[in-house]
PDB file of C-alpha atoms in Angstrom:
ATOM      1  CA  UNK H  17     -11.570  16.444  -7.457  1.00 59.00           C
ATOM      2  CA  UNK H  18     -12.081  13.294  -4.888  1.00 67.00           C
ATOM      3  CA  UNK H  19      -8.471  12.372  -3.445  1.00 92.00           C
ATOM      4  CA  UNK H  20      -6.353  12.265  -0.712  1.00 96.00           C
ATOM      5  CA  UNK H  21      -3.250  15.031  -0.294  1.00 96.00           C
ATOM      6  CA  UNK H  22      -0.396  14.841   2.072  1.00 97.00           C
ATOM      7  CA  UNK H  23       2.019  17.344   3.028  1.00 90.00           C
ATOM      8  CA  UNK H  24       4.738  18.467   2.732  1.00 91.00           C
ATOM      9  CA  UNK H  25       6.000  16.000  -0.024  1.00 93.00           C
ATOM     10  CA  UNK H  26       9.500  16.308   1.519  1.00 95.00           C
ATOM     11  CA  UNK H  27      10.316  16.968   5.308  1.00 94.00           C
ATOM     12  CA  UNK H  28      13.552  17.054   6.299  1.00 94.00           C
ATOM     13  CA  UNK H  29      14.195  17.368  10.216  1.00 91.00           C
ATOM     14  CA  UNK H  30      17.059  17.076  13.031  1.00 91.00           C
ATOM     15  CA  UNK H  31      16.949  14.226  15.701  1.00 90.00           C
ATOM     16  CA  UNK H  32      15.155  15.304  18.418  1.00 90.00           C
ATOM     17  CA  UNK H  33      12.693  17.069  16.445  1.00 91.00           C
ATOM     18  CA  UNK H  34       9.084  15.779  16.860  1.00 93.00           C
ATOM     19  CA  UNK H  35       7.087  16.251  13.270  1.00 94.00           C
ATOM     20  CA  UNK H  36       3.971  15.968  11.933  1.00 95.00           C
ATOM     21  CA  UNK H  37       2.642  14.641   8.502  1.00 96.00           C
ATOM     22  CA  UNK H  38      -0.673  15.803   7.336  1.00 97.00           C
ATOM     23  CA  UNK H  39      -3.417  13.555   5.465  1.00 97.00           C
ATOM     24  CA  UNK H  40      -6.400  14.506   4.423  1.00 97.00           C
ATOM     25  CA  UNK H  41      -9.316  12.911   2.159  1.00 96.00           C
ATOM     26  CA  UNK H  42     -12.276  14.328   0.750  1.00 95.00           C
ATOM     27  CA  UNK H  43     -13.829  10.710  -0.297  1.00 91.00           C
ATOM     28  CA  UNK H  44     -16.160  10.844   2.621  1.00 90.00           C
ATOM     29  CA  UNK H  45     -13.872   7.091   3.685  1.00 89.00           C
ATOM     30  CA  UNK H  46     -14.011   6.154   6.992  1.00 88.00           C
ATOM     31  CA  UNK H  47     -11.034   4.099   7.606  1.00 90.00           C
ATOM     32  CA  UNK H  48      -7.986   5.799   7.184  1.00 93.00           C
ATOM     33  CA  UNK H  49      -3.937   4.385   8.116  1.00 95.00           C
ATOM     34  CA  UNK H  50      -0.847   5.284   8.003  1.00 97.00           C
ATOM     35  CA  UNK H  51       2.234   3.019   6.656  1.00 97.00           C
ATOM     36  CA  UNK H  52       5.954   3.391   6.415  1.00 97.00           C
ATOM     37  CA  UNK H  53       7.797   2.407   3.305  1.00 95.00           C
ATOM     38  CA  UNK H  54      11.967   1.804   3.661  1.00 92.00           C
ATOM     39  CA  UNK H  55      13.645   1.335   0.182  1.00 84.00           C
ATOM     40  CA  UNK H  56      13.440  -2.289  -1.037  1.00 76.00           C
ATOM     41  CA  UNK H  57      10.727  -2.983   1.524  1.00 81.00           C
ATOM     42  CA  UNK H  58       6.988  -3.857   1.707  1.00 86.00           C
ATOM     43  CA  UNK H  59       4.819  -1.122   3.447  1.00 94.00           C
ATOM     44  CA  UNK H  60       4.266  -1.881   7.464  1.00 94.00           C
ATOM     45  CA  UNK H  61       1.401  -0.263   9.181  1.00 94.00           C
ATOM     46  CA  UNK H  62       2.169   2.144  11.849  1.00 97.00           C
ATOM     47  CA  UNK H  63      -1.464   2.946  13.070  1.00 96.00           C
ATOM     48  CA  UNK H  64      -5.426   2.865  11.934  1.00 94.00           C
ATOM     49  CA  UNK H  65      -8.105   4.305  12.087  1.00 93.00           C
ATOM     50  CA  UNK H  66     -11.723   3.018  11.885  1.00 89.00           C
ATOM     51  CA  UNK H  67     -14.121   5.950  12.627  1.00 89.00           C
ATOM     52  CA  UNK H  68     -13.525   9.399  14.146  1.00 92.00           C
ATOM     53  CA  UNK H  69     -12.370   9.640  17.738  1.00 94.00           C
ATOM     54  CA  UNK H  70     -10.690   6.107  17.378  1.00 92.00           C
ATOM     55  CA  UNK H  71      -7.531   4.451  16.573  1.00 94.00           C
ATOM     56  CA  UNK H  72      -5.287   1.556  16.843  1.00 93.00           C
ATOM     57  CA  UNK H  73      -1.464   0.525  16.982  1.00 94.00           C
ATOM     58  CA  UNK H  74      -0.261  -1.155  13.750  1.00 92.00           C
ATOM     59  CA  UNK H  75       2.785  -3.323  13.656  1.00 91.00           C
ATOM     60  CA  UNK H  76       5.455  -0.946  13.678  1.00 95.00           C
ATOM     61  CA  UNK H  77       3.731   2.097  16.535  1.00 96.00           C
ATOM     62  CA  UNK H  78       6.436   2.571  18.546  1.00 96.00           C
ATOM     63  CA  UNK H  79       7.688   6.530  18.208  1.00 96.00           C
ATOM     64  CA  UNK H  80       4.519   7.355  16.385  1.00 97.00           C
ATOM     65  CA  UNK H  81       1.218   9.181  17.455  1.00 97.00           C
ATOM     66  CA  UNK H  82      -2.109   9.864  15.933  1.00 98.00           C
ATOM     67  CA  UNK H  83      -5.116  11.915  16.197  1.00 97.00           C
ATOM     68  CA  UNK H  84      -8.916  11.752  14.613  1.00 97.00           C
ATOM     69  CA  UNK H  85     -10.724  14.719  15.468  1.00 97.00           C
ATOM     70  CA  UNK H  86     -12.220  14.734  12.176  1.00 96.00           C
ATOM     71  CA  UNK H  87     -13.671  12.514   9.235  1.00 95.00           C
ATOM     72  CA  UNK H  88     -11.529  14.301   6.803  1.00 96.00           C
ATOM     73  CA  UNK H  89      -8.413  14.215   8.898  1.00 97.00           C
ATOM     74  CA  UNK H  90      -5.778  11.709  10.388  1.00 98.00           C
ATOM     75  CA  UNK H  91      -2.564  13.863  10.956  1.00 98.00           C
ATOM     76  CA  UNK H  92       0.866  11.154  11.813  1.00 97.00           C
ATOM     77  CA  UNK H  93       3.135  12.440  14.506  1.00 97.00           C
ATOM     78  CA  UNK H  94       6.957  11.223  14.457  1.00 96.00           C
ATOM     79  CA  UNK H  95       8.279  12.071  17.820  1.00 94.00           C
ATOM     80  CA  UNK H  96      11.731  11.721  18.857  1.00 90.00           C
ATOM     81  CA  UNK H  97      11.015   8.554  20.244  1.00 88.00           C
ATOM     82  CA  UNK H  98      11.287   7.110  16.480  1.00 90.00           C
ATOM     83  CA  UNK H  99      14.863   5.408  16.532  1.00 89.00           C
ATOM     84  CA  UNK H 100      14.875   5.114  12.582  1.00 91.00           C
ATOM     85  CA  UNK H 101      12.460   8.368  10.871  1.00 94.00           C
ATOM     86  CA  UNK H 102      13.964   8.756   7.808  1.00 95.00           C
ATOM     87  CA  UNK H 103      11.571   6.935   5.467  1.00 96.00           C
ATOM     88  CA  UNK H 104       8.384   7.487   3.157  1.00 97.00           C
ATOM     89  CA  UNK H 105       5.443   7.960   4.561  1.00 98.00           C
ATOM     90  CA  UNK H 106       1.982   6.887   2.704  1.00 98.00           C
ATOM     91  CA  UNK H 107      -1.461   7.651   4.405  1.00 97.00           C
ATOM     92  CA  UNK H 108      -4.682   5.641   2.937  1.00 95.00           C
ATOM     93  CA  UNK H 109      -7.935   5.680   3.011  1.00 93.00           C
ATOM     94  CA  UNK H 110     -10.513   2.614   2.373  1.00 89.00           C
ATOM     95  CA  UNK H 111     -14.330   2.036   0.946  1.00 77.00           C
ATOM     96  CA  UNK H 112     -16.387  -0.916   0.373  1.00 69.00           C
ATOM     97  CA  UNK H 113     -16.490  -1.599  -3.289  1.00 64.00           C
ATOM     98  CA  UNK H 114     -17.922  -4.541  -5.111  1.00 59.00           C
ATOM     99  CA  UNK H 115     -17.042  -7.632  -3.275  1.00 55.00           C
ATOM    100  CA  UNK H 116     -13.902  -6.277  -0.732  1.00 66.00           C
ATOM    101  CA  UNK H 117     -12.328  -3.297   0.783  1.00 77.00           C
ATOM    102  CA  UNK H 118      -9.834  -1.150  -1.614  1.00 84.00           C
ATOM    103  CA  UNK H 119      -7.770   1.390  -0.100  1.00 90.00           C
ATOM    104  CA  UNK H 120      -6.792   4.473  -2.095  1.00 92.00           C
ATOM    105  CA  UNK H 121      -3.254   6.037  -1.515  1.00 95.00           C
ATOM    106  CA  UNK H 122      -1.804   9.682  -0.833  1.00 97.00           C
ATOM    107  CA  UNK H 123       1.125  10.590  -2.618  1.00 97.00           C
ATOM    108  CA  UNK H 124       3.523  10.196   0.565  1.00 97.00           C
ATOM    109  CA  UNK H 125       5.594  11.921   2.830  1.00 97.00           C
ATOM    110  CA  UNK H 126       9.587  11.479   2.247  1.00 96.00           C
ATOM    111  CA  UNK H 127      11.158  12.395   5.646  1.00 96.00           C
ATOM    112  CA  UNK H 128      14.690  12.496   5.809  1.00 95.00           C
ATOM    113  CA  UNK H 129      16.270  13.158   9.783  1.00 93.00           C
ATOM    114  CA  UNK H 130      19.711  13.598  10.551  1.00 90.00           C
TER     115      UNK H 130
ATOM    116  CA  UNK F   3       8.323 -17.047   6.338  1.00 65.00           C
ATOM    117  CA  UNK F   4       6.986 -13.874   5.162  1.00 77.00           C
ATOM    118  CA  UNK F   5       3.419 -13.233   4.976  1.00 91.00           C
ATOM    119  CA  UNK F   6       2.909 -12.597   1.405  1.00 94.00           C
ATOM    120  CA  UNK F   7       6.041 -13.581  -0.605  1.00 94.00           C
ATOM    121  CA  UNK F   8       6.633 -12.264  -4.088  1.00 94.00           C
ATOM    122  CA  UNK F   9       9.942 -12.683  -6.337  1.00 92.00           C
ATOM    123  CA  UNK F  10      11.455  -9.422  -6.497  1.00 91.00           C
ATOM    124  CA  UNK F  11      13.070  -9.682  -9.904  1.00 92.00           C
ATOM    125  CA  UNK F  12      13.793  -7.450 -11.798  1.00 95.00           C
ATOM    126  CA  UNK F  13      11.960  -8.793 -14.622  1.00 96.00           C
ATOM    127  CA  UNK F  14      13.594  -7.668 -17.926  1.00 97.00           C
ATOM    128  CA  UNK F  15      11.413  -7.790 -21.153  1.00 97.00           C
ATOM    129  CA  UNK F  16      11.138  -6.510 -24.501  1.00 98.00           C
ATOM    130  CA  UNK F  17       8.231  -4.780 -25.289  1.00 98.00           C
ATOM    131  CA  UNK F  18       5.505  -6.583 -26.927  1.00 98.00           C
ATOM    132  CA  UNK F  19       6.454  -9.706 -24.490  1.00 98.00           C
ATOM    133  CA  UNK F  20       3.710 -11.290 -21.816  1.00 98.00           C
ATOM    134  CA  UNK F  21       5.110 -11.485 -18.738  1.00 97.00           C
ATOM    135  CA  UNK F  22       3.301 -13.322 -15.617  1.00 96.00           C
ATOM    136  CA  UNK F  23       3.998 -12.710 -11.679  1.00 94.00           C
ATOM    137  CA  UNK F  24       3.350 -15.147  -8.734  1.00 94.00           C
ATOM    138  CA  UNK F  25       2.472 -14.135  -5.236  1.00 96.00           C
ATOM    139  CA  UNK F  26       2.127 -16.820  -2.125  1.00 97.00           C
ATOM    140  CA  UNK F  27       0.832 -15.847   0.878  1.00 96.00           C
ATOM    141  CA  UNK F  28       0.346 -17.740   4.619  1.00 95.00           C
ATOM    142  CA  UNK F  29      -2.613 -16.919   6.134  1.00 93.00           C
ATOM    143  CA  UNK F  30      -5.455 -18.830   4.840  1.00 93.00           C
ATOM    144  CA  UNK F  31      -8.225 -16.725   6.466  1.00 91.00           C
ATOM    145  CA  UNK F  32      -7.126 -14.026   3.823  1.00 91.00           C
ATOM    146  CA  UNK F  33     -10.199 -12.682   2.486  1.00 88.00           C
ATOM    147  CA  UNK F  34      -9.066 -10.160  -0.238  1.00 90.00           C
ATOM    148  CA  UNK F  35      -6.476  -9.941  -2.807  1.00 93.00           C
ATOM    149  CA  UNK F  36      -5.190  -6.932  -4.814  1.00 94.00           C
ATOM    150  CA  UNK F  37      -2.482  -6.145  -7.039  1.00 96.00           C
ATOM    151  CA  UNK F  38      -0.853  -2.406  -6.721  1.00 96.00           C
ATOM    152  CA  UNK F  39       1.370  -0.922  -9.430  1.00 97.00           C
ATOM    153  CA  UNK F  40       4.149   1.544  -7.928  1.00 96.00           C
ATOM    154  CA  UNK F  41       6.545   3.896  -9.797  1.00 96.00           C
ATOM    155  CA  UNK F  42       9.326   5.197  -8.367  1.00 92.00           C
ATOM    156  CA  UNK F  43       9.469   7.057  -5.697  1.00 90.00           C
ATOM    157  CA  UNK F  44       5.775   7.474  -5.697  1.00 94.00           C
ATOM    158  CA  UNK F  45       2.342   5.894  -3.972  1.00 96.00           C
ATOM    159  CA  UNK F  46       0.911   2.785  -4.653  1.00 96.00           C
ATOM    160  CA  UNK F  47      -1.586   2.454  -7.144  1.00 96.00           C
ATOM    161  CA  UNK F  48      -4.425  -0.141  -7.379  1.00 93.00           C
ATOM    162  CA  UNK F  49      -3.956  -2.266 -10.056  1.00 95.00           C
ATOM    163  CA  UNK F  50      -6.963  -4.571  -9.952  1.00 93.00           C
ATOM    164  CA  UNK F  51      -8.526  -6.286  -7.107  1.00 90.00           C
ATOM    165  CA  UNK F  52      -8.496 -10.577  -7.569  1.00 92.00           C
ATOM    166  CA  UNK F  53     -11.255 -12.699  -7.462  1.00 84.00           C
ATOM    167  CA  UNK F  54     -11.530 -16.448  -7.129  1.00 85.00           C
ATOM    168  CA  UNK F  55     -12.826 -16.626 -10.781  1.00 85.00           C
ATOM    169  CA  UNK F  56      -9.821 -14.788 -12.098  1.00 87.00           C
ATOM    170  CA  UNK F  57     -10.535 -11.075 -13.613  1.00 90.00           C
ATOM    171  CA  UNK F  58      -9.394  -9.553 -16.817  1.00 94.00           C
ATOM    172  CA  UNK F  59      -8.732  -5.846 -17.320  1.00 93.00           C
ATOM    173  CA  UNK F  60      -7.797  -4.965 -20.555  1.00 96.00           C
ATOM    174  CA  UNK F  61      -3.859  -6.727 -21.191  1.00 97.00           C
ATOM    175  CA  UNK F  62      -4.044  -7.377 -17.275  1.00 97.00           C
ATOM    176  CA  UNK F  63      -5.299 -10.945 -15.967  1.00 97.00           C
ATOM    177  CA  UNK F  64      -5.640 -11.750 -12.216  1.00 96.00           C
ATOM    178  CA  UNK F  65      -6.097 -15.443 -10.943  1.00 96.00           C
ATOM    179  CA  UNK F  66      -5.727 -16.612  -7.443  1.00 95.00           C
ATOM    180  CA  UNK F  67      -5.862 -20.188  -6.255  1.00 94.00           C
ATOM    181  CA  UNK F  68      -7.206 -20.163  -2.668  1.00 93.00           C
ATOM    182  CA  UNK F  69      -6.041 -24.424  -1.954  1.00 93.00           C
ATOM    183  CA  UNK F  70      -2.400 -23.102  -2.931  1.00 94.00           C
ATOM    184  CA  UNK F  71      -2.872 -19.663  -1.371  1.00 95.00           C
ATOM    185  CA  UNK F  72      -0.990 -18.407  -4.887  1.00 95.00           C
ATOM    186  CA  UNK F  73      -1.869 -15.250  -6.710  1.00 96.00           C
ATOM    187  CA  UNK F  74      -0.640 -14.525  -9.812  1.00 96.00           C
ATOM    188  CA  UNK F  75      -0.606 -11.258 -12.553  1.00 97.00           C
ATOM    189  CA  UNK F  76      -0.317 -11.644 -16.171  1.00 97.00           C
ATOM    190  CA  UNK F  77       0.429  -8.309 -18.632  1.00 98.00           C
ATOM    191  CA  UNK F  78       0.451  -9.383 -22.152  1.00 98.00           C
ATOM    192  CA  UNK F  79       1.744  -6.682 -24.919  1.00 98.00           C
ATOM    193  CA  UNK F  80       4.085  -5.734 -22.388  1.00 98.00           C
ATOM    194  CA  UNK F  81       4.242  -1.493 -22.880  1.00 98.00           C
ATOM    195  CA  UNK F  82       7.303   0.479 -21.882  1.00 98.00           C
ATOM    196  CA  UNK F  83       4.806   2.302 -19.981  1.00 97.00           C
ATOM    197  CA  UNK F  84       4.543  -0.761 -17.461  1.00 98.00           C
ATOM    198  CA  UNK F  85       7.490  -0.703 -16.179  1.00 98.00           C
ATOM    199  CA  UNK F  86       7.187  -0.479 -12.736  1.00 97.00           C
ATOM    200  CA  UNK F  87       6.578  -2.356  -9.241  1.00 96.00           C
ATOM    201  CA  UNK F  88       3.856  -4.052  -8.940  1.00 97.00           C
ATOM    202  CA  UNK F  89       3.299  -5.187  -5.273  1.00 96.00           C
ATOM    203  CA  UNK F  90       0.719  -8.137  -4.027  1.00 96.00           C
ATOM    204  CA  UNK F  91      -1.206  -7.236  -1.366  1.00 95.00           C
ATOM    205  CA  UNK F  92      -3.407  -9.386   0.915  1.00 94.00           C
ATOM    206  CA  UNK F  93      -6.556  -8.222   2.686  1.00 91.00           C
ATOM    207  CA  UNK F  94      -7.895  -9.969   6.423  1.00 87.00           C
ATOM    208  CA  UNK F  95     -11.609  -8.016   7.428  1.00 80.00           C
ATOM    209  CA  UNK F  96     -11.819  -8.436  11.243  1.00 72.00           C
ATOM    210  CA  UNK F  97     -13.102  -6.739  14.289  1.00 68.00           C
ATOM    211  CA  UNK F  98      -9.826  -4.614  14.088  1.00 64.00           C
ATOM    212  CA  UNK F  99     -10.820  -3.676  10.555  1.00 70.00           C
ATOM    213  CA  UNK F 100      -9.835  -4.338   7.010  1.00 77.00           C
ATOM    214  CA  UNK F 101      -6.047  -5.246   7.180  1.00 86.00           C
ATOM    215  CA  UNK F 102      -3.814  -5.035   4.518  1.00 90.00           C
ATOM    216  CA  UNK F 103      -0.498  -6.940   4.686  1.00 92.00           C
ATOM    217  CA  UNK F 104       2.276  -6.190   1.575  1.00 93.00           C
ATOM    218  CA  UNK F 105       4.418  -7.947  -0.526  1.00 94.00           C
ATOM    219  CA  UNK F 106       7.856  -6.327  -0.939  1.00 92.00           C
ATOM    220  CA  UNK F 107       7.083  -6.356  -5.005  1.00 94.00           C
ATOM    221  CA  UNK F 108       8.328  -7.604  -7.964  1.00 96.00           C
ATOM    222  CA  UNK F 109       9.636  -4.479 -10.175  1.00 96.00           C
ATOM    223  CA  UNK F 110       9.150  -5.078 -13.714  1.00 98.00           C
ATOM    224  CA  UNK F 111      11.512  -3.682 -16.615  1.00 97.00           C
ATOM    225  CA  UNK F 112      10.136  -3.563 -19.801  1.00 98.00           C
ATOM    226  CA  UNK F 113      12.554  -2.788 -22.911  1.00 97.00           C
ATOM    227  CA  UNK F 114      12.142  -1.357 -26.228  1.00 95.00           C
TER     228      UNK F 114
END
């Protein structure tokens, strides 16, 4: 089955912690991001990725890191830095279909730090 | 101003009702538009992408007016099943890539 898994579903941390999310797609996608979600809110990019061995800052970067060592792959790193973690955590990935880009959802990280 | 601005309701209808929700957004360079269904507590889904000719799937119709930069869903036969949020999303392609910016959504009740 074609999709895109994250783990763990639920993470739960103490400040001062640094943490990593997985992602990973088997939908042969090249562009892959990562977005927060806080309750009630939209979802606000944290970074991007266009091909392997590149990436770029989203809005909201600050306290976050990423790596793309792989197609497949685009692991999220919350560091310490992070003033506010605790929130849910949704990796994409995106394809050319039919007249625009769609991007296809993972199920989502829920980190809770305290 | 936000970028794309959606009422976020809750919308409360019986089933069997049609329901329609609006979307504006700012920028008019905005290239694609999409509608994403979300349950609770879990990932966005894509609904339907939205073309300038307006697009039909099934009870689902999608228009968007690009001189009023307004979007707009319409569910007839409203199902208990569709109760959820459904968020409007915006899409920008540049040399940065295909950008996505989010609505905060517009969560939909429907009642038996």
């Amino acid at each position: 089955d074609g999709g895109i898994t994250q783990s763990p579903k639920y993470l739960f941390r103490k400040e001062g912690q640094n943490v990593t999310l997985s992602c990973e797609q088997n939908l042969n996608h090249d562009a892959m991001y990562w977005y927060r979600q806080d309750p009630g809110q939209g979802l606000r990019l944290i970074y991007y990725s266009q091909i392997v061995n590149d990436f770029q800052k989203g809005d909201i970067a600050e306290g976050y890191s990423v790596s793309r060592e792989k197609k497949e792959s685009f692991p999220l790193t919350v560091t310490s830095a992070q003033k506010n973690p605790t929130a849910f955590y949704l990796c994409a990935s995106s394809t050319y279909r039919d007249r625009g880009y769609e991007q296809y959802f993972g199920p989502g990280t829920r980190l809770t730090v305290t | 101003r936000k970028e794309v601005e959606q009422d976020p309701g809750p919308f409360n209808v019986p089933e069997g009702a049609t329901v329609a929700f609006n979307c504006t957004y700012s920028n008019s360079a905005s290239q694609s538009f999409f509608w994403y269904r979300q349950d609770c507590r879990k990932e966005p889904k894509l609904l339907m992408s939205v073309y300038s000719s307006g697009n039909e799937d099934g009870r689902f119709t999608a228009q968007l007016n690009r001189a009023s930069q307004y979007i707009s869903l319409l569910i007839r036969d409203s199902k208990l099943s569709d109760s959820a949020t459904y968020l409007c999303v915006v899409g920008l392609l540049n040399n940065a890539g295909n950008m996505l910016t989010f609505g905060g959504g517009t969560r939909l009740m429907v009642k038996p």
